[in-house]
XYZ file of C-alpha atoms in Angstrom:
758
model
C 24.204 146.298 88.034
C 26.123 143.046 88.541
C 24.532 139.763 87.524
C 22.851 137.950 90.413
C 25.072 135.302 92.058
C 23.399 131.870 91.987
C 24.871 128.633 93.372
C 25.939 125.551 91.403
C 22.993 123.726 92.623
C 20.556 126.555 91.794
C 22.213 126.431 88.295
C 21.342 122.860 87.899
C 17.797 123.290 89.168
C 17.271 126.404 86.696
C 18.576 124.370 83.747
C 16.053 121.469 84.390
C 13.297 124.090 85.014
C 14.292 125.061 81.354
C 13.408 121.483 80.186
C 9.973 121.944 81.967
C 10.575 119.228 84.552
C 8.444 119.214 87.595
C 9.917 119.477 91.003
C 9.612 115.817 91.637
C 11.419 114.917 88.504
C 14.061 117.532 89.297
C 14.398 116.038 92.730
C 14.874 112.504 91.303
C 17.416 113.674 88.748
C 19.518 115.567 91.320
C 19.054 113.069 94.088
C 17.563 115.678 96.658
C 14.111 116.164 98.260
C 11.282 117.869 96.765
C 11.415 120.360 99.639
C 15.061 121.319 98.542
C 13.986 121.913 95.191
C 11.154 124.096 96.167
C 13.678 126.072 98.284
C 15.913 126.684 95.397
C 12.990 127.753 93.053
C 12.007 130.286 95.674
C 15.614 131.565 95.961
C 15.879 131.671 92.159
C 12.582 133.724 91.755
C 13.944 135.997 94.441
C 17.501 136.489 93.040
C 16.305 136.774 89.293
C 13.318 139.092 90.153
C 10.930 136.964 88.392
C 7.115 136.481 88.927
C 6.640 132.706 88.515
C 7.829 129.345 87.630
C 6.822 129.727 84.043
C 9.059 132.837 83.775
C 12.022 130.969 85.324
C 11.609 128.238 82.575
C 11.630 130.900 79.938
C 14.720 132.625 81.438
C 16.586 129.229 81.716
C 15.824 128.447 77.995
C 16.859 131.848 76.819
C 20.138 131.556 78.932
C 20.705 128.285 77.384
C 20.292 129.486 73.691
C 22.708 132.330 74.401
C 25.245 130.066 75.930
C 25.045 127.920 72.817
C 25.447 130.606 70.420
C 28.042 132.468 72.473
C 29.743 129.947 74.822
C 32.379 131.478 77.247
C 35.813 131.387 75.675
C 37.776 128.434 76.919
C 40.880 130.727 77.754
C 43.209 130.132 80.862
C 42.988 132.870 83.270
C 46.422 134.610 83.503
C 47.825 134.780 87.019
C 49.235 138.372 86.644
C 48.066 141.647 84.864
C 48.676 142.256 81.278
C 50.929 145.327 80.931
C 51.333 147.683 77.630
C 51.146 146.401 74.206
C 48.261 148.689 73.341
C 49.364 149.264 69.771
C 50.114 145.602 69.130
C 46.896 144.574 70.867
C 44.848 146.534 68.351
C 46.624 145.595 65.441
C 46.674 141.902 66.192
C 42.867 142.019 66.851
C 42.350 143.575 63.523
C 44.619 140.879 61.946
C 42.601 138.151 63.504
C 39.185 139.518 62.184
C 40.601 140.021 58.796
C 42.606 136.843 58.035
C 42.192 132.981 58.342
C 45.481 132.353 60.024
C 47.560 134.745 61.713
C 50.965 133.657 63.444
C 52.604 135.746 66.121
C 56.269 135.133 65.454
C 59.028 136.201 67.904
C 61.657 134.691 70.132
C 60.983 132.842 73.339
C 60.190 135.151 76.252
C 59.217 138.141 74.147
C 55.393 137.754 75.411
C 53.711 135.894 72.467
C 51.385 133.796 74.604
C 50.069 136.859 76.869
C 49.322 139.012 73.992
C 47.543 136.102 72.215
C 45.448 135.414 75.226
C 44.514 139.056 75.654
C 43.504 139.474 72.053
C 41.502 136.313 72.058
C 39.571 137.609 74.936
C 39.237 141.026 73.232
C 37.633 139.362 70.118
C 35.604 136.649 71.724
C 32.313 138.292 71.184
C 32.996 138.072 67.316
C 32.812 134.260 67.561
C 30.561 131.541 68.569
C 33.510 129.605 70.249
C 37.088 130.362 71.275
C 39.433 127.489 72.234
C 43.076 127.702 73.601
C 45.438 124.732 73.021
C 48.870 124.657 74.526
C 51.215 122.394 72.434
C 54.079 122.479 74.855
C 53.236 118.822 76.162
C 52.753 117.474 72.560
C 55.945 115.639 71.647
C 54.450 113.796 68.514
C 53.529 115.838 65.420
C 50.754 113.486 64.811
C 48.896 114.179 67.951
C 48.385 118.024 67.279
C 44.647 117.124 66.153
C 44.181 115.060 69.350
C 45.291 118.001 71.526
C 42.767 120.343 69.476
C 40.175 117.781 69.884
C 40.721 117.736 73.593
C 40.411 121.359 73.874
C 37.230 121.693 71.523
C 35.717 118.648 73.511
C 35.057 116.233 70.673
C 35.922 112.752 70.517
C 36.594 110.178 67.631
C 33.507 108.928 65.785
C 33.533 105.198 64.673
C 34.798 104.869 61.199
C 36.744 108.296 61.354
C 39.963 109.566 62.807
C 40.271 112.232 65.464
C 41.130 114.738 62.936
C 37.891 114.240 61.192
C 36.033 114.804 64.375
C 37.615 118.283 64.762
C 36.747 119.113 61.128
C 33.118 118.020 61.640
C 32.714 119.936 64.827
C 34.238 123.182 63.447
C 32.809 122.902 59.797
C 30.093 125.576 60.221
C 31.298 127.321 63.356
C 32.515 130.883 63.487
C 35.280 130.004 65.874
C 38.594 131.115 66.842
C 41.324 128.550 67.663
C 44.464 129.520 69.478
C 47.379 127.323 69.188
C 50.306 128.129 71.548
C 53.945 127.117 71.296
C 53.780 125.565 67.841
C 57.576 125.569 66.975
C 58.370 122.063 68.264
C 55.656 120.436 66.352
C 55.466 122.623 63.172
C 55.523 119.352 61.007
C 52.254 118.462 62.627
C 50.688 121.887 62.860
C 51.209 122.918 59.249
C 49.408 120.039 57.344
C 46.609 119.933 60.225
C 45.897 123.659 59.812
C 45.949 123.263 55.865
C 43.290 120.783 56.159
C 41.251 122.355 58.839
C 41.143 125.741 57.298
C 40.130 124.289 53.892
C 37.279 122.401 55.660
C 36.143 125.037 57.883
C 35.456 128.356 55.930
C 34.425 130.441 58.933
C 37.211 129.451 61.256
C 39.968 131.690 62.382
C 43.264 130.493 63.849
C 45.640 132.540 65.949
C 49.002 130.772 66.273
C 52.110 131.631 68.383
C 55.549 130.332 67.209
C 59.267 131.213 67.063
C 58.975 130.827 63.266
C 56.343 130.905 60.644
C 54.400 127.881 59.541
C 54.776 128.567 55.869
C 51.306 127.388 54.940
C 48.629 129.145 52.717
C 46.540 131.741 54.177
C 49.124 132.624 56.914
C 49.595 136.209 57.887
C 52.696 136.676 59.947
C 52.648 139.317 62.884
C 56.223 139.798 64.202
C 56.096 140.847 67.905
C 58.892 143.314 68.985
C 60.105 143.524 72.545
C 58.484 145.964 74.909
C 58.884 149.583 74.020
C 61.365 151.481 76.051
C 60.360 154.856 74.576
C 59.426 157.245 77.300
C 62.008 156.269 79.805
C 60.193 155.828 83.141
C 56.924 155.875 81.470
C 57.766 153.083 79.005
C 55.982 149.756 78.697
C 59.102 147.790 79.951
C 59.387 149.844 82.996
C 55.623 149.666 83.620
C 56.086 145.930 83.522
C 59.196 145.847 85.833
C 57.327 148.150 88.520
C 54.192 146.070 88.436
C 56.169 142.720 88.927
C 58.484 144.201 91.607
C 55.379 145.611 93.443
C 53.907 142.271 93.393
C 56.680 140.756 95.654
C 56.057 143.407 98.235
C 58.588 146.115 97.491
C 57.381 148.443 94.801
C 60.230 150.733 93.673
C 59.988 154.411 94.307
C 60.503 157.394 92.154
C 64.149 157.618 93.158
C 65.203 154.420 91.449
C 63.324 154.805 88.272
C 66.315 155.898 86.220
C 68.119 152.757 87.361
C 65.107 150.749 86.251
C 65.082 152.300 82.900
C 68.661 151.265 82.554
C 68.059 147.773 83.597
C 65.137 147.444 80.983
C 67.139 148.930 78.406
C 69.975 146.442 79.048
C 67.444 143.674 78.904
C 66.224 144.807 75.514
C 62.611 145.027 76.607
C 62.315 141.103 76.665
C 59.205 140.387 78.807
C 60.446 137.189 80.284
C 63.866 138.891 81.286
C 62.259 141.701 83.065
C 60.045 139.603 84.958
C 62.779 137.470 86.300
C 64.733 140.449 87.159
C 61.951 142.069 89.113
C 61.189 138.952 91.012
C 64.841 139.540 92.387
C 64.091 143.155 93.378
C 63.207 142.563 96.922
C 66.390 140.735 97.811
C 69.055 142.496 95.673
C 67.862 146.085 95.326
C 68.785 148.268 92.298
C 72.473 148.048 92.835
C 72.544 144.088 93.209
C 70.473 143.805 90.044
C 72.600 146.275 88.063
C 75.763 144.559 88.930
C 74.659 141.147 88.417
C 73.019 141.752 85.069
C 75.908 143.726 83.660
C 78.393 140.988 84.481
C 76.101 138.330 82.843
C 75.373 140.546 79.791
C 79.063 141.341 79.314
C 80.000 137.584 79.084
C 77.486 137.159 76.312
C 78.310 140.046 74.291
C 79.541 139.741 70.441
C 77.889 138.104 67.498
C 75.073 139.462 65.206
C 72.924 142.153 66.509
C 69.853 140.055 65.511
C 70.640 137.832 68.374
C 70.651 140.361 71.157
C 67.037 139.631 72.231
C 67.885 136.036 72.606
C 70.977 136.789 74.414
C 69.268 139.067 77.086
C 66.778 136.182 77.999
C 69.631 133.663 78.326
C 71.800 136.084 80.237
C 68.905 136.665 82.749
C 68.311 132.944 83.066
C 71.810 132.198 83.525
C 71.975 134.975 86.148
C 68.759 133.677 88.047
C 70.070 130.271 88.081
C 73.434 131.275 89.347
C 71.704 133.129 92.349
C 70.073 129.867 93.364
C 71.593 127.403 96.065
C 72.842 124.293 94.563
C 69.805 122.274 95.740
C 67.488 124.497 93.841
C 69.535 124.546 90.779
C 69.448 120.837 90.759
C 65.576 121.052 91.323
C 65.024 123.388 88.528
C 66.955 121.391 85.998
C 65.622 117.963 86.949
C 61.794 119.059 86.987
C 62.395 120.305 83.434
C 61.921 116.622 82.423
C 58.197 117.071 82.960
C 56.126 118.358 80.086
C 53.087 119.025 81.853
C 52.051 120.491 85.289
C 53.325 118.288 88.087
C 52.785 117.686 91.716
C 55.365 118.172 94.454
C 55.007 114.369 95.194
C 55.973 113.623 91.481
C 59.002 116.100 91.770
C 60.280 114.196 94.867
C 60.115 111.042 93.038
C 61.861 112.078 89.945
C 64.323 114.935 91.250
C 64.799 113.803 94.847
C 68.323 112.272 94.740
C 71.712 113.661 95.814
C 72.503 116.404 96.410
C 68.774 116.932 96.714
C 66.888 115.717 99.659
C 63.389 114.539 98.636
C 62.001 115.968 101.870
C 63.151 119.380 100.727
C 61.445 119.366 97.259
C 58.321 121.058 98.523
C 60.172 123.955 100.037
C 62.383 124.096 96.814
C 59.333 124.406 94.639
C 58.059 127.376 96.667
C 61.359 129.193 96.208
C 61.387 128.606 92.660
C 57.831 129.889 92.301
C 58.845 132.902 94.297
C 61.606 133.639 91.964
C 58.991 133.215 88.899
C 61.036 130.188 87.600
C 57.929 128.131 88.243
C 54.217 128.755 88.231
C 51.746 127.346 90.643
C 48.519 126.010 89.098
C 45.512 124.650 91.211
C 43.922 121.509 89.762
C 40.979 119.255 90.632
C 43.690 116.762 92.115
C 45.704 119.442 94.069
C 48.463 122.006 93.652
C 50.653 121.537 90.323
C 53.864 123.375 89.168
C 55.147 124.157 85.812
C 57.509 126.411 83.989
C 57.200 128.597 80.952
C 58.561 126.615 77.966
C 61.560 129.049 77.615
C 62.462 128.040 81.174
C 61.796 124.449 80.792
C 64.148 124.231 77.709
C 66.874 126.040 79.856
C 66.262 123.476 82.373
C 66.921 120.549 79.852
C 69.986 122.261 78.572
C 71.331 122.485 82.353
C 70.368 118.806 82.857
C 72.523 117.714 79.997
C 75.263 119.901 81.024
C 75.161 118.438 84.619
C 75.512 114.843 83.095
C 72.066 113.900 84.518
C 70.099 113.626 81.441
C 70.001 109.870 81.250
C 69.523 109.335 85.090
C 66.486 111.863 85.383
C 64.962 110.659 82.214
C 65.116 107.008 83.529
C 63.586 108.074 86.783
C 60.853 110.003 84.955
C 60.358 106.739 82.873
C 59.992 104.572 85.978
C 57.504 107.344 87.579
C 55.372 107.151 84.427
C 55.384 103.508 84.267
C 54.411 103.061 87.986
C 51.691 105.682 87.435
C 50.337 103.995 84.553
C 50.068 100.819 86.448
C 48.310 102.482 89.310
C 45.938 104.075 86.758
C 45.153 100.688 85.048
C 43.798 99.363 88.297
C 42.130 102.642 89.609
C 38.557 103.837 89.152
C 36.272 106.524 90.353
C 34.795 109.832 89.339
C 38.182 111.422 89.218
C 39.882 108.862 87.017
C 39.501 110.834 83.772
C 41.059 114.025 85.296
C 43.782 111.844 86.843
C 44.648 110.147 83.459
C 44.439 113.504 81.616
C 47.056 115.234 84.007
C 49.661 112.745 83.278
C 48.978 111.422 79.910
C 51.359 114.016 78.197
C 54.217 112.898 80.323
C 53.329 109.332 79.654
C 53.706 109.802 75.975
C 56.818 111.883 76.364
C 58.365 109.014 78.340
C 57.325 106.510 75.771
C 58.904 108.732 72.963
C 62.366 108.890 74.868
C 62.306 105.158 75.748
C 61.268 103.919 72.286
C 64.386 105.532 70.848
C 66.831 103.972 73.081
C 67.707 100.110 72.226
C 68.331 99.501 75.990
C 64.890 100.624 76.900
C 62.750 98.738 74.388
C 61.357 96.615 76.905
C 60.370 99.403 79.149
C 58.978 101.112 75.982
C 56.939 97.981 75.096
C 55.347 97.783 78.545
C 54.593 101.522 78.705
C 53.157 101.316 75.176
C 50.668 98.540 76.212
C 49.599 100.379 79.345
C 49.044 103.653 77.621
C 47.117 101.769 74.917
C 44.789 100.145 77.609
C 44.516 103.603 79.374
C 43.640 105.527 76.050
C 40.987 102.834 75.334
C 39.486 103.309 78.899
C 39.501 107.065 78.197
C 37.623 106.585 74.852
C 40.947 107.615 72.859
C 40.406 104.821 70.293
C 42.682 106.145 67.664
C 45.548 106.633 70.123
C 44.807 103.176 71.733
C 45.098 101.474 68.429
C 48.357 103.462 67.592
C 49.875 102.517 70.956
C 49.111 98.897 70.426
C 50.734 99.016 67.072
C 53.669 100.758 68.494
C 54.026 98.138 71.193
C 54.113 95.533 68.558
C 57.219 97.207 67.103
C 58.939 97.283 70.379
C 58.597 93.512 71.096
C 59.451 90.184 69.876
C 57.153 88.310 67.495
C 55.130 86.624 70.301
C 54.402 89.749 72.205
C 54.247 91.700 68.988
C 51.438 89.262 67.698
C 49.525 89.764 70.918
C 49.639 93.541 70.666
C 48.442 93.339 67.166
C 45.516 91.340 67.945
C 44.441 94.130 70.569
C 45.041 96.702 67.852
C 42.773 94.811 65.574
C 39.939 94.682 68.229
C 40.160 98.527 68.727
C 40.084 99.058 64.957
C 36.801 96.903 65.267
C 35.432 99.367 67.864
C 36.344 102.100 65.411
C 34.544 100.318 62.609
C 37.609 100.295 60.509
C 37.410 97.041 58.686
C 40.433 97.519 56.338
C 42.408 98.007 59.514
C 40.945 95.006 61.254
C 41.791 92.741 58.279
C 45.375 94.205 57.943
C 46.292 93.809 61.614
C 44.947 90.281 61.980
C 47.124 89.319 58.897
C 50.084 91.173 60.493
C 49.524 89.246 63.741
C 49.342 86.060 61.897
C 52.746 86.858 60.233
C 54.268 87.586 63.631
C 52.972 84.379 65.120
C 54.434 82.306 62.247
C 57.843 83.852 62.711
C 57.662 83.057 66.415
C 56.928 79.458 65.492
C 53.361 79.589 66.890
C 51.595 77.944 63.873
C 48.286 77.542 65.865
C 48.194 81.266 66.786
C 49.014 82.113 63.176
C 46.065 79.907 61.898
C 43.690 81.709 64.498
C 44.855 85.162 63.121
C 44.347 84.274 59.461
C 41.016 82.668 60.304
C 40.123 86.015 62.173
C 41.005 88.037 59.151
C 38.849 85.835 56.839
C 35.991 86.282 59.377
C 36.195 89.803 59.588
C 36.173 90.112 55.608
C 32.679 88.604 55.549
C 31.272 89.395 58.911
C 32.035 93.136 58.918
C 32.381 93.823 55.283
C 30.415 97.074 55.446
C 32.930 98.787 57.402
C 35.804 98.293 54.772
C 36.682 101.027 52.148
C 37.924 98.222 49.798
C 36.687 94.608 50.434
C 39.376 91.961 49.900
C 38.919 89.682 46.744
C 37.158 86.639 47.673
C 39.854 84.357 46.093
C 42.323 85.917 48.621
C 40.017 85.522 51.678
C 39.524 81.868 50.545
C 43.091 81.067 50.193
C 43.708 82.591 53.610
C 41.085 80.323 55.165
C 42.537 77.326 53.338
C 46.026 78.340 55.040
C 44.514 78.763 58.343
C 42.993 75.279 58.093
C 46.546 73.818 57.601
C 48.226 75.925 60.321
C 45.669 75.179 62.839
C 45.790 71.463 63.121
C 43.598 70.047 65.994
C 43.968 72.874 68.590
C 40.636 73.739 70.084
C 40.908 77.570 69.801
C 42.174 77.329 66.347
C 39.475 74.790 65.207
C 36.739 77.226 66.592
C 38.415 80.208 64.834
C 38.378 78.164 61.433
C 34.891 77.029 62.076
C 33.654 80.554 62.692
C 35.254 81.651 59.470
C 33.780 78.665 57.534
C 30.342 79.681 58.946
C 30.765 83.279 57.949
C 31.916 82.229 54.427
C 28.782 80.003 53.799
C 26.336 82.544 55.335
C 27.743 85.580 53.759
C 24.572 87.558 54.683
C 25.583 90.550 52.946
C 26.983 88.803 49.804
C 30.061 90.820 50.293
C 32.500 88.644 48.437
C 30.157 87.150 45.931
C 31.308 83.732 47.022
C 29.426 80.379 46.693
C 25.820 80.839 47.317
C 24.667 77.208 46.570
C 24.543 76.070 50.106
C 21.184 75.055 51.451
C 19.830 76.853 54.412
C 20.227 73.707 56.564
C 23.851 73.304 55.543
C 24.348 77.008 56.369
C 22.658 76.571 59.774
C 24.666 73.412 60.532
C 27.951 74.900 59.781
C 27.136 77.861 62.178
C 25.985 75.543 64.950
C 29.345 73.529 64.813
C 31.094 76.920 65.125
C 28.939 77.493 68.329
C 29.709 74.271 69.534
C 33.331 74.504 69.192
C 33.621 78.158 70.509
C 31.675 77.072 73.609
C 34.222 74.388 74.379
C 37.164 76.902 74.370
C 35.234 78.752 77.272
C 35.867 82.055 75.416
C 32.640 84.297 75.624
C 33.757 86.545 72.727
C 34.350 83.531 70.601
C 30.953 82.132 71.564
C 29.208 85.426 70.811
C 30.902 85.678 67.307
C 29.711 82.161 66.562
C 26.150 83.097 67.492
C 26.113 85.969 65.192
C 27.059 83.634 62.556
C 24.198 81.347 63.565
C 21.798 84.412 63.639
C 22.922 85.273 60.065
C 22.423 81.572 58.998
C 18.971 81.367 60.556
C 18.066 84.587 58.812
C 18.154 82.359 55.493
C 15.531 80.055 57.071
C 12.989 82.854 57.662
C 12.909 82.031 61.408
C 12.778 85.625 62.682
C 12.245 84.497 66.370
C 15.314 82.126 66.153
C 17.420 84.927 64.792
C 16.255 87.187 67.770
C 16.945 84.511 70.468
C 20.375 83.935 69.113
C 20.987 87.681 69.209
C 19.813 87.945 72.948
C 21.983 84.857 73.886
C 24.809 86.784 72.717
C 24.470 89.523 75.260
C 24.157 86.964 78.057
C 27.284 85.157 76.984
C 29.186 88.592 77.108
C 27.810 89.449 80.522
C 30.876 88.491 82.343
C 33.547 89.970 79.733
C 35.797 92.801 81.240
C 35.400 96.030 79.124
C 38.596 95.468 76.924
C 38.763 95.930 73.191
C 37.682 92.510 72.225
C 34.729 92.294 74.590
C 33.558 95.865 73.816
C 33.589 95.527 70.171
C 31.750 92.299 70.205
C 29.024 93.733 72.718
C 28.486 96.908 70.616
C 27.550 94.599 67.671
C 25.563 92.204 69.825
C 23.436 95.236 71.223
C 22.870 96.495 67.749
C 21.766 93.096 66.405
C 19.558 92.492 69.479
C 17.657 95.723 69.055
C 17.279 95.217 65.374
C 16.095 91.556 65.502
C 13.641 92.495 68.455
C 11.963 95.096 66.207
C 11.842 92.517 63.584
C 9.567 90.253 65.750
C 7.663 93.006 67.220
C 9.072 93.138 70.669
C 9.356 96.910 70.862
C 9.980 97.003 74.760
C 13.124 94.667 74.148
C 14.268 96.807 71.122
C 14.095 99.963 73.243
C 16.083 98.061 76.158
C 18.984 97.043 73.850
C 18.756 100.262 71.888
C 19.081 102.333 75.109
C 22.124 100.313 76.231
C 23.796 100.831 72.717
C 22.993 104.490 72.858
C 24.394 104.908 76.265
C 27.670 103.191 75.593
C 30.687 105.443 76.367
C 32.407 104.480 73.196
C 29.513 105.834 70.983
C 29.124 109.161 72.929
C 30.345 111.089 69.630
C 28.597 108.597 67.239
C 24.932 109.692 67.571
C 24.030 108.570 64.138
C 25.076 104.880 64.910
C 24.249 104.963 68.736
C 20.715 105.969 68.421
C 19.624 104.342 65.238
C 17.873 101.484 66.662
C 16.470 103.370 69.705
C 15.033 106.225 67.421
C 13.098 103.483 65.485
C 11.792 101.905 68.601
C 10.871 105.061 70.103
C 8.891 105.996 66.988
C 7.171 102.607 66.999
C 6.049 103.002 70.552
C 4.896 106.619 70.277
C 7.645 108.143 72.156
C 7.727 111.599 70.601
C 10.239 113.092 73.099
C 12.473 110.147 72.767
C 12.384 110.421 68.979
C 12.844 114.162 68.916
C 15.899 113.680 71.099
C 17.287 110.693 69.191
C 16.916 112.662 65.842
C 18.647 115.674 67.177
C 21.709 113.466 68.414
C 21.747 111.565 65.037
C 21.761 114.618 63.080
C 24.445 116.419 65.296
C 26.903 113.709 64.738
C 25.953 112.526 61.101
C 29.010 112.631 58.736
C 26.656 114.459 56.431
C 23.887 116.863 57.403
C 21.538 115.194 54.869
C 21.920 111.887 55.814
C 21.020 109.457 58.867
C 22.298 106.156 59.520
C 18.926 104.311 60.083
C 18.240 101.281 61.914
C 19.944 98.440 60.073
C 23.422 97.151 59.372
C 26.334 99.423 59.570
C 26.599 101.393 56.402
C 22.969 101.143 55.473
C 22.339 104.872 54.795
C 19.013 106.364 53.667
C 18.578 110.005 52.637
C 15.731 111.784 54.545
């Protein structure tokens, strides 16, 4: 009996029933009427053949547990049937079950990806998670971990890189990871997998590549072309027959001998056979045989080992030569896209003479009909893409046609414009829109950054990508792009980019990076002749050393920081912004609430408060809310020495009010996260439990802390415990444990880095 079909809305209702919510609570959460909920409950009882509501709740809970222990494999759904490979399929499945890392090795077009997908589906029940990662769009070896993280669905945790997040997510999982098309980023894949496999003892990895990775644990599985044994009953012929039938003209028995000959000439290479079959309906047997014979004859000679490569190249050349000139131009020009693209994007990038932009849509359809492009539906419309072998062929043709620079430049312009549009966009589909173009933005940036005449364009795109990555909660990439932008600009713009990179490092709670980047910004500003800016940057570095000392792996020596502050005073002069920055650093030094640098502790409490109040006054005059909040934080720390807990709490609350108008950029976000944590903690200190819950809830719900439960929930967890909210405490504890760096520790309410074993 097939499983009962329930609607998406019924599935939502069922899940909430599993959480034991009432009809009214379900209605409120889903924004529907109670009567509608009642209707869905009745429908579920009928479809699932259950007696009552309690049985529904039990069913929902059991289903949730099953999905958690054996989630559906995250594998792409092939558009065509899988033909043949019975023996290879069985042997590869056995290899995956028996070895930590299996690499399917073979030339482009032999069918590595399709076999890997089929085997992953076959063994999925052996694992509690299966994920597929296509590495074709990845142009930078250092982004392999980020691609895996996106597939697995994990984000960066404060204080840790994205690779660490993947390791933490898979550490105890019996999971299967499928990495496809690894050859172009082998330098990134190999070290990443070495570290991943060492840290995740139950993990299995299935790789496809044109060459071995040459890492420990690797078991190579060499994939040969499709078998031609058996004549018209061979695997190669079966594939040709299936694909030819798919275009509406199934070959009959009378031509089977000719099909056998064609498959033999093509060496059993799956891609070559599929491309030839796509032409069956228009050329017939004689046309196929003649065209392929001529093309293969041109490519004869050389080592026998290259025959498989030559057969694919021959069919690609032949398929290309059969296209009209406009379609040839379109095929080579769209090869510049590394990710699936829309018809509109293709028209903008490829639509110039001899190609009419208005004809691009029809041309894409014709290329898809010839199996030179695949059509993929997405949340934002139809998209097109080619197999990597075909895309690489297209880039060769692009260079041969002398269009490489023109098309890459148009692609860069399209990416830059798209990035600008995304920076000003919002809405529920914003994340999906960014994700669909992000790999092309990265590829365009890589190309432009390597060309001296494009450095200005590369700088602008790097800044745009940094801002977009920050909004997408890709903090590690955001910091990386700001630093990249700094290296592509003059010293003035470079200093600005480094300041933003430092702010992102603050959001990541990486004190060492904040300190390094502020110092680098100061040096860039000094080279640009901006002594005031340099003074601000050095003062900021000194402030970080005291204010965020618990986020450092190595706290700078006190004498180094004090000398830096003295230099900042000299550089700053009487400029208001610099004076405020220096005053803040001085307040941080005298407060030194953590005793981090073991500096001078002989200041009286009143002197400490006075210094902090001066910092607040100067910061307020600048009109910069972020500077004022930072000064208020220094004041809060200074007042803690006086024992006035209520004054400390008031200063912490004031910070949140001051930051209310600040847009969600790196500077403001870092400051707000710190302010919310301090407001929640100081409210607990004076017994204002409702206020503590309020600020703790805002902190826990902050999108940048979605993957950092141990930090985000710490104050809320304590507030819930003190107010008797058992459910809240339970959920908070579960989230904290789930994301804690160590399963035996929780970051409790308190300053960052205060860890208590439970």
